[in-house]
Every structure is written in C-alpha cells, then in structure tokens.
Amino acid sequence: MASMSFAVTRFSGLSSKTTLSPDFDHSPRRTSLPPNRVALKISSSTDSEPDLSVTVNGLKMPNPFVIGSGPPGTNYTVMKRAFDEGWGGVIAKTVSLDASKVINVTPRYARLRTGSAKTDVIGWQNIELISDRPLETMLKEFKQLKQEYPDRILIASIMEEYSKTGWEELIDRVEQTGVDALEINFSCPHGMPERRMGAAVGQDCALLEEVCGWINAKATVPVWAKMTPNITDITEPARVSLKSGCEGISAINTIMSVMGIDLKTLHPEPCVEGYSTPGGYSYKAVRPIALAKVMNIAQMMKSEFGEKDCSLSGIGGVETGYDAAEFILLGSNTVQVCTGVMVHGYGHVKTLCAELQDFMRQHNFSTIEDFRGHSLQYFTTHTDLVRRQKEAIEQRKAERRGLKSDKDWTGDGFVKETESMVSN
C-alpha cells in the first residue's frame, strides 16, 4: 500500500520577525518545465475565508489534501467518491504492466492499539501489494474519471520492473488517459524486491538515478518520486531524483515493521495460514518519524534547489487538519492521507479542511504559502542549542544583577530597572 501529497511554490518561508500565536490549541523548484512537460495556467482565489487552494507545476487543487496511493484509490467508484467529497486530488493505487504477477492474501492488515476502543488504534500495518487489477481496466477508469472531472487532479502511481522499455510503455499508456501527473513508487517496502521494484530501487541511488533518467526522458507530465523511509539518509535518494529530472518528492511511504506476535498462538500478525511477512507501518504512530524525514528533505531542497520549481508532498499519520499544518510548516506543499481515509472515510476531508482553516484563522494566515516552511528556521544543531542556552542564561543573569552604570538608566524602563536592583 502506498500514499502521497502535492505541491505549490518555492520555499520562501516567512520572515524571521513573524511569530505564531502562543495560545494555539492542537485539539524550490524549476522555474519552468522541460520542453516536453505540460503545465496549466493558474488563477488565485480572493475569498475572505483562509484560502486552502494550492498549485504545483501548474496543477491547481482546491485544498492541499490528497488521497494517498493505496486502497482509497483502487478503482473508479472510490476515486469518484473522493472527488465528490472534495479531496484536493487523488493518487490511484500503484499500477504496473503485468497485474497477473500481483497476488494478494487475506488477512493483510494488522492494527496497533492502546486500548479496546476504535479510537485507540495508533498504528496500522499492511502486507498488501500494488493493484491486482488488469492495467487496461485501470486505464479505462482513469480516462473516465478525467472525462467526468476534467478540472480535478488525478495522479497515476506507477511501478515497473528494471526495464527501460517496460517503463517507457507504462508511461506512454498511462499518459494517454489524460492523468495530470505521475507519482513513481520507489518505496513500497514489501513484495517483489527480486524484480527490482519499489524500495529495491529507492534504496539504491545508482539504480534510482538510471531509472529516473528513463522516466523523465519519456514523461510529458510532472513527475514525483515517492521516497522510502527505510534508508539511512532520505535526502540522498531525494537529491538524486530531483537532479535526474523529477519535479517533486513525496515522503514518506510506510515503515518496514513486524506488528507483533499473538502470545496465545505464538504466531505473528497479520497471520496467513499460520505465517506472516514484514510489512509497511502507517497511521498516527509514524507521524513524528515522517515529520523528521520531511524536515530533512525540505532543508535539503531549500539549500540546494531553492530557485528551482521543485515540490514536496508530506505523508505519514495525518488524521487532523492540525497534523497537516505541521507538515506544511515544515515545507510540504500538500499532504497525503491514506490510512486515515480507511479509518474515517472519504467525508473526513471536510473536517480536515475546517481544522486547517481554523489554524490559519488563529494566526491570521490567508493562504498556505503564508506559513509553508516557516518552522524550518527553528531547527539547528545540538551544539548551537548549547551555545544559545548559555547566552540566554548569561543574559538573564545580567538582567538580575541590575544596571552596571548610571549611564544605563532609561526613562521608559525606570521602574523595572529600579526593581532589578532590589534584594527583597
């Protein structure tokens, strides 16, 4: 199972003088596309309410919430439902040329709970593969969706074996349906690594560079590379993908995991005929990890690709609009939701939008760009934290000691200055 999100303008961030309300309650890209890439004209909204619309490489969405690649985008019926409910965009479940090689098992999900209630679920594991539906069937449904929703953003998630001609054929056939962009699944953590698919590519930067070259030489729509978190330094494959021609990065896909062992049967979960296999971990428990990975990628993009038209789509444990705000504050242009849809349903997008607008109203933000990337400036090294704290302590000590000389008295601070030199 996969997931994703979309993008907007470059990492401008906010002025260092900008401050966020202390009582808030938590209840760079290319300047132009390559000659063969398609872009759409963008217009802006002037509503009095906070404007949630975002754009990425000319693709405009009414809000930054995108259905992540996985079960919520597995066929025409569910993708149509997502558009009708108001999602900003939809990324279909990953497709490849030969679906006959994709054989799923049941059960294929397991949950991590902190209690017995439905709301106590904090983690979700899957051992699900990419789409097992015939490619031709998926292509017909892509085409039908674009005919019925021509102004809505539909992204195809694709993955193929290590074959230049295979990738070229897949891209050509998918683009003929009219999809708006491609998300390349370089990150599925389980299933078919022997075919050099998914994370087997995303974890090998040399292989990734070669495959990205094939893809970007063929594609005529924007391309996003979806990153695996199952790697030491996620900025390395992200950098390779952008240098190889991709317009955007999506991060993160699921984290390789073993959900647990049933202490009565002594078998692992999810249990299939007494056996299991490691799978991808998602939902609320992964959000801190996802935020760190997104922060790392955003900092790299800002420093190395600041003047280029590159986008970042944040993924990982988003359940509320406030969660989404955190990803955007760390530089995400849009935010993908996959497991959250499986738990709360397609109508949950309305709650997400309302909560994100509530956050924006509390801080007087009018657009997503007003605060995107703002919190990146507050990350530093541990050595710098020590220096800053030492300086702050010295400053507070100096203030408590009072004035050093008569020349330091001021008219405006006279009373406070007097109190600073009183001992009782």
Coordinates of C-alpha atoms in Angstrom, one line a residue, residues 95-424:
V95 CA -0.2 0.0 -11.3
S96 CA 2.3 -1.9 -13.4
L97 CA 2.2 -3.6 -16.8
D98 CA 1.5 -7.1 -15.7
A99 CA -1.0 -7.4 -12.9
S100 CA -1.2 -11.2 -13.1
K101 CA 2.0 -11.3 -11.1
V102 CA 0.3 -9.4 -8.2
I103 CA -1.4 -11.9 -5.8
N104 CA -2.7 -10.5 -2.5
V105 CA -3.5 -12.5 0.6
T106 CA -6.1 -12.1 3.4
P107 CA -5.9 -11.0 6.1
R108 CA -3.3 -8.4 5.1
Y109 CA -3.8 -5.7 7.7
A110 CA -3.0 -5.6 11.5
R111 CA -3.5 -2.8 14.0
L112 CA -1.6 -1.5 17.0
R113 CA -3.9 -0.4 19.8
T114 CA -3.5 1.3 23.1
G115 CA -6.9 0.0 24.3
S116 CA -10.0 -1.8 23.1
A117 CA -11.9 1.2 21.5
K118 CA -11.8 2.0 17.8
T119 CA -10.2 5.3 18.6
D120 CA -7.4 3.5 20.4
V121 CA -5.8 2.5 17.2
I122 CA -2.4 4.3 16.7
G123 CA -0.6 2.1 14.2
W124 CA -1.6 0.2 11.1
Q125 CA 0.4 -2.5 9.2
N126 CA -0.2 -3.8 5.8
I127 CA 1.3 -6.6 3.6
E128 CA -0.7 -5.5 0.6
L129 CA 0.8 -5.4 -2.8
I130 CA 0.2 -2.9 -5.7
S131 CA -3.0 -3.1 -7.8
D132 CA -4.0 -6.6 -8.8
R133 CA -6.5 -5.3 -11.4
P134 CA -5.6 -5.5 -15.1
L135 CA -3.8 -2.4 -16.3
E136 CA -6.2 -1.9 -19.1
T137 CA -9.1 -1.8 -16.6
M138 CA -7.4 0.8 -14.6
L139 CA -6.5 2.9 -17.7
K140 CA -10.2 2.9 -18.8
E141 CA -11.2 4.1 -15.3
F142 CA -8.5 6.9 -15.4
K143 CA -9.8 8.1 -18.7
Q144 CA -13.4 8.0 -17.5
L145 CA -12.6 10.0 -14.4
K146 CA -10.8 12.7 -16.4
Q147 CA -13.7 12.9 -18.7
E148 CA -16.2 13.4 -15.9
Y149 CA -13.9 15.5 -13.7
P150 CA -11.7 17.4 -16.2
D151 CA -10.8 20.2 -13.7
R152 CA -9.8 17.8 -10.9
I153 CA -6.3 16.4 -10.3
L154 CA -5.8 12.7 -10.9
I155 CA -2.3 11.3 -10.4
A156 CA -1.3 7.8 -11.5
S157 CA 1.1 5.9 -9.3
I158 CA 3.3 3.6 -11.3
M159 CA 5.9 1.0 -10.6
E160 CA 7.7 -1.4 -13.0
E161 CA 10.5 -3.9 -13.2
Y162 CA 14.0 -3.0 -14.1
S163 CA 13.4 -2.5 -17.9
K164 CA 13.7 0.7 -19.8
T165 CA 11.2 -0.4 -22.5
G166 CA 8.8 -1.5 -19.8
W167 CA 8.9 1.9 -18.1
E168 CA 8.5 3.7 -21.4
E169 CA 5.5 1.6 -22.3
L170 CA 3.8 2.0 -19.0
I171 CA 4.3 5.8 -19.0
D172 CA 3.0 6.1 -22.6
R173 CA -0.1 4.1 -21.9
V174 CA -0.9 5.8 -18.6
E175 CA -0.4 9.3 -20.0
Q176 CA -2.8 8.6 -22.9
T177 CA -5.6 8.5 -20.3
G178 CA -5.1 12.2 -19.5
V179 CA -3.8 11.9 -16.0
D180 CA -2.3 15.1 -14.6
A181 CA 0.9 13.8 -13.1
L182 CA 2.8 10.7 -12.3
E183 CA 4.0 9.5 -8.8
I184 CA 6.8 6.9 -9.1
N185 CA 6.6 4.2 -6.4
F186 CA 10.3 3.9 -5.5
S187 CA 9.3 2.9 -1.9
C188 CA 6.9 0.0 -1.4
P189 CA 8.7 -1.8 1.4
H190 CA 7.4 -5.3 0.7
G191 CA 6.7 -7.6 -2.2
M192 CA 8.7 -8.3 -5.4
P193 CA 12.1 -6.9 -4.4
E194 CA 13.6 -9.7 -6.6
R195 CA 12.1 -7.9 -9.6
R196 CA 13.9 -4.7 -8.6
M197 CA 10.7 -2.8 -7.9
G198 CA 9.6 -0.4 -5.2
A199 CA 12.1 0.2 -2.3
A200 CA 14.6 -2.0 -4.1
V201 CA 15.1 1.0 -6.4
G202 CA 14.7 3.7 -3.8
Q203 CA 17.3 2.3 -1.6
D204 CA 19.9 2.1 -4.4
C205 CA 20.9 5.6 -5.6
A206 CA 22.8 4.4 -8.6
L207 CA 19.8 2.3 -9.8
L208 CA 17.5 5.1 -8.9
E209 CA 19.4 7.6 -11.0
E210 CA 19.3 5.3 -14.0
V211 CA 15.6 4.6 -13.7
C212 CA 14.7 8.3 -13.1
G213 CA 16.6 9.1 -16.3
W214 CA 14.5 6.7 -18.3
I215 CA 11.3 8.0 -16.7
N216 CA 12.0 11.7 -17.2
A217 CA 13.2 11.3 -20.7
K218 CA 9.8 9.8 -21.6
A219 CA 7.2 11.6 -19.3
T220 CA 5.4 14.7 -20.6
V221 CA 3.6 15.5 -17.3
P222 CA 5.1 16.3 -13.9
V223 CA 6.8 13.5 -12.1
W224 CA 7.0 13.0 -8.3
A225 CA 9.4 10.4 -6.8
K226 CA 8.0 8.7 -3.7
M227 CA 10.6 8.1 -1.0
T228 CA 11.2 5.1 1.3
P229 CA 11.9 5.9 5.0
N230 CA 13.8 2.6 5.2
I231 CA 17.1 4.1 4.5
T232 CA 19.9 5.8 6.5
D233 CA 19.7 9.3 4.9
I234 CA 16.5 10.0 3.0
T235 CA 17.9 13.2 1.4
E236 CA 20.3 11.1 -0.8
P237 CA 17.6 9.5 -2.9
A238 CA 15.5 12.7 -2.9
R239 CA 18.5 14.6 -4.2
V240 CA 19.2 12.0 -6.9
S241 CA 15.5 12.1 -8.0
L242 CA 15.5 15.9 -8.3
K243 CA 18.8 16.0 -10.1
S244 CA 17.6 13.4 -12.5
G245 CA 14.6 15.5 -13.6
C246 CA 11.7 14.8 -11.2
E247 CA 9.6 17.8 -10.3
G248 CA 8.7 16.7 -6.8
I249 CA 9.2 14.5 -3.9
S250 CA 6.6 12.6 -1.9
A251 CA 7.6 11.3 1.6
I252 CA 7.2 9.1 3.4
N253 CA 6.0 5.7 2.3
T254 CA 5.3 3.1 5.0
I255 CA 8.0 1.9 7.5
M256 CA 9.1 -1.7 7.4
S257 CA 7.7 -3.4 10.5
V258 CA 6.5 -6.5 12.3
M259 CA 3.2 -5.6 14.0
G260 CA 3.5 -8.2 16.8
I261 CA 3.2 -11.7 18.0
D262 CA 0.0 -13.3 19.3
L263 CA 1.0 -14.5 22.7
K264 CA -1.7 -17.2 22.7
T265 CA -0.9 -18.8 19.3
L266 CA 2.7 -17.6 19.1
H267 CA 2.1 -16.6 15.5
P268 CA 2.9 -13.2 14.0
E269 CA 0.3 -10.7 12.8
P270 CA -1.3 -10.4 10.3
C271 CA -1.5 -14.2 10.3
V272 CA -2.0 -16.0 7.0
E273 CA -2.2 -19.8 7.4
G274 CA 0.0 -19.5 10.5
Y275 CA 2.6 -17.4 8.8
S276 CA 3.3 -13.7 8.1
T277 CA 5.9 -11.4 6.5
P278 CA 7.2 -7.9 7.5
G279 CA 5.1 -5.2 6.1
G280 CA 4.5 -1.4 5.9
Y281 CA 3.6 0.5 9.1
S282 CA 1.5 3.7 8.9
Y283 CA -1.1 5.9 10.8
K284 CA -0.6 8.2 13.8
A285 CA 2.3 6.5 15.4
V286 CA 4.6 7.2 12.4
R287 CA 3.9 10.9 12.3
P288 CA 7.0 12.1 14.3
I289 CA 9.2 10.0 12.1
A290 CA 7.5 11.3 8.9
L291 CA 7.9 14.9 10.2
A292 CA 11.6 14.4 10.7
K293 CA 12.1 13.0 7.2
V294 CA 10.1 15.7 5.6
M295 CA 12.1 18.3 7.5
N296 CA 15.3 16.8 6.3
I297 CA 14.2 16.8 2.7
A298 CA 12.8 20.3 2.9
Q299 CA 16.0 21.7 4.3
M300 CA 18.0 20.0 1.5
M301 CA 15.6 21.3 -1.2
K302 CA 15.8 24.8 0.2
S303 CA 19.6 24.9 0.3
E304 CA 20.3 23.0 -3.0
F305 CA 17.2 23.6 -5.2
G306 CA 15.9 26.9 -3.8
E307 CA 15.5 28.6 -7.1
K308 CA 14.1 25.6 -9.0
D309 CA 10.5 24.6 -9.3
C310 CA 10.5 21.6 -7.0
S311 CA 7.7 20.4 -4.8
L312 CA 7.3 18.4 -1.6
S313 CA 4.3 16.3 -0.6
G314 CA 4.1 15.2 3.1
I315 CA 2.8 11.8 4.1
G316 CA 2.6 10.0 7.4
G317 CA 0.0 9.7 10.1
V318 CA -2.2 12.7 9.2
E319 CA -5.5 12.4 10.9
T320 CA -6.4 16.1 11.6
G321 CA -6.1 19.4 9.9
Y322 CA -3.7 20.4 12.6
D323 CA -1.5 17.4 11.8
A324 CA -1.4 18.7 8.2
A325 CA -0.4 22.2 9.4
E326 CA 2.7 20.7 11.0
F327 CA 3.7 19.1 7.7
I328 CA 3.1 22.4 5.8
L329 CA 5.1 24.4 8.5
L330 CA 8.0 22.0 7.6
G331 CA 7.8 22.8 3.9
S332 CA 5.1 20.5 2.4
N333 CA 3.1 21.9 -0.4
T334 CA 0.4 19.3 0.1
V335 CA -0.4 16.5 2.4
Q336 CA -1.5 12.9 1.5
V337 CA -3.9 10.8 3.5
C338 CA -4.3 7.1 3.0
T339 CA -4.8 5.1 6.3
G340 CA -6.8 8.0 7.7
V341 CA -9.4 7.5 4.9
M342 CA -9.5 3.8 5.7
V343 CA -10.3 4.6 9.3
H344 CA -12.6 7.7 8.9
G345 CA -14.0 7.5 5.4
Y346 CA -13.9 9.9 2.4
G347 CA -16.1 12.6 4.1
H348 CA -13.3 13.2 6.6
V349 CA -11.8 15.7 4.1
K350 CA -14.4 18.3 5.3
T351 CA -13.1 18.0 8.9
L352 CA -9.5 18.3 7.7
C353 CA -10.2 21.5 5.7
A354 CA -12.2 23.0 8.6
E355 CA -9.4 22.3 11.1
L356 CA -6.7 23.6 8.8
Q357 CA -8.7 26.8 8.2
D358 CA -9.2 27.1 12.0
F359 CA -5.4 27.0 12.5
M360 CA -4.9 29.6 9.7
R361 CA -7.5 32.0 11.3
Q362 CA -5.8 31.8 14.7
H363 CA -2.6 33.0 13.1
N364 CA -4.1 35.4 10.5
F365 CA -2.8 33.4 7.6
S366 CA -4.6 33.9 4.4
T367 CA -3.0 31.3 2.2
I368 CA -1.0 28.1 2.5
E369 CA 2.1 29.9 1.3
D370 CA 1.8 32.4 4.2
F371 CA 3.2 29.7 6.6
R372 CA 4.6 27.0 4.4
G373 CA 8.2 26.2 5.6
H374 CA 8.0 28.7 8.5
S375 CA 9.2 26.3 11.2
L376 CA 12.3 25.2 9.3
Q377 CA 14.2 28.2 10.6
Y378 CA 13.9 26.8 14.2
F379 CA 15.9 23.7 13.6
T380 CA 19.6 23.7 14.3
T381 CA 22.4 21.5 15.7
H382 CA 22.8 20.4 19.3
T383 CA 26.0 22.4 19.6
D384 CA 24.1 25.5 18.6
L385 CA 21.4 24.8 21.1
V386 CA 24.0 24.6 23.9
R387 CA 25.5 28.0 22.7
R388 CA 22.1 29.6 22.6
Q389 CA 21.1 28.4 26.0
K390 CA 24.4 29.6 27.5
E391 CA 24.0 33.0 26.0
A392 CA 20.4 33.2 27.3
I393 CA 21.4 32.2 30.8
E394 CA 24.1 34.9 30.8
Q395 CA 21.6 37.5 29.6
R396 CA 19.1 36.6 32.4
K397 CA 21.9 36.7 35.0
A398 CA 22.9 40.2 33.7
E399 CA 19.4 41.4 34.0
R400 CA 19.0 40.2 37.5
R401 CA 22.3 41.9 38.5
G402 CA 20.8 45.3 37.6
L403 CA 22.5 48.3 36.0
K404 CA 26.2 48.4 35.8
S405 CA 26.5 52.2 35.5
D406 CA 24.4 55.4 35.9
K407 CA 24.5 55.9 32.2
D408 CA 22.4 52.8 31.7
W409 CA 19.2 54.3 33.3
T410 CA 16.4 54.9 30.8
G411 CA 13.2 56.9 31.2
D412 CA 10.9 54.3 29.9
G413 CA 12.3 51.4 31.9
F414 CA 13.0 53.3 35.1
V415 CA 10.7 51.4 37.5
K416 CA 11.7 48.0 36.1
E417 CA 15.4 49.0 36.3
T418 CA 14.9 50.0 39.9
E419 CA 13.3 46.7 40.8
S420 CA 16.1 44.8 39.2
M421 CA 18.4 46.1 41.9
V422 CA 16.2 45.4 44.9
S423 CA 17.2 42.4 47.1
N424 CA 13.8 41.7 48.9

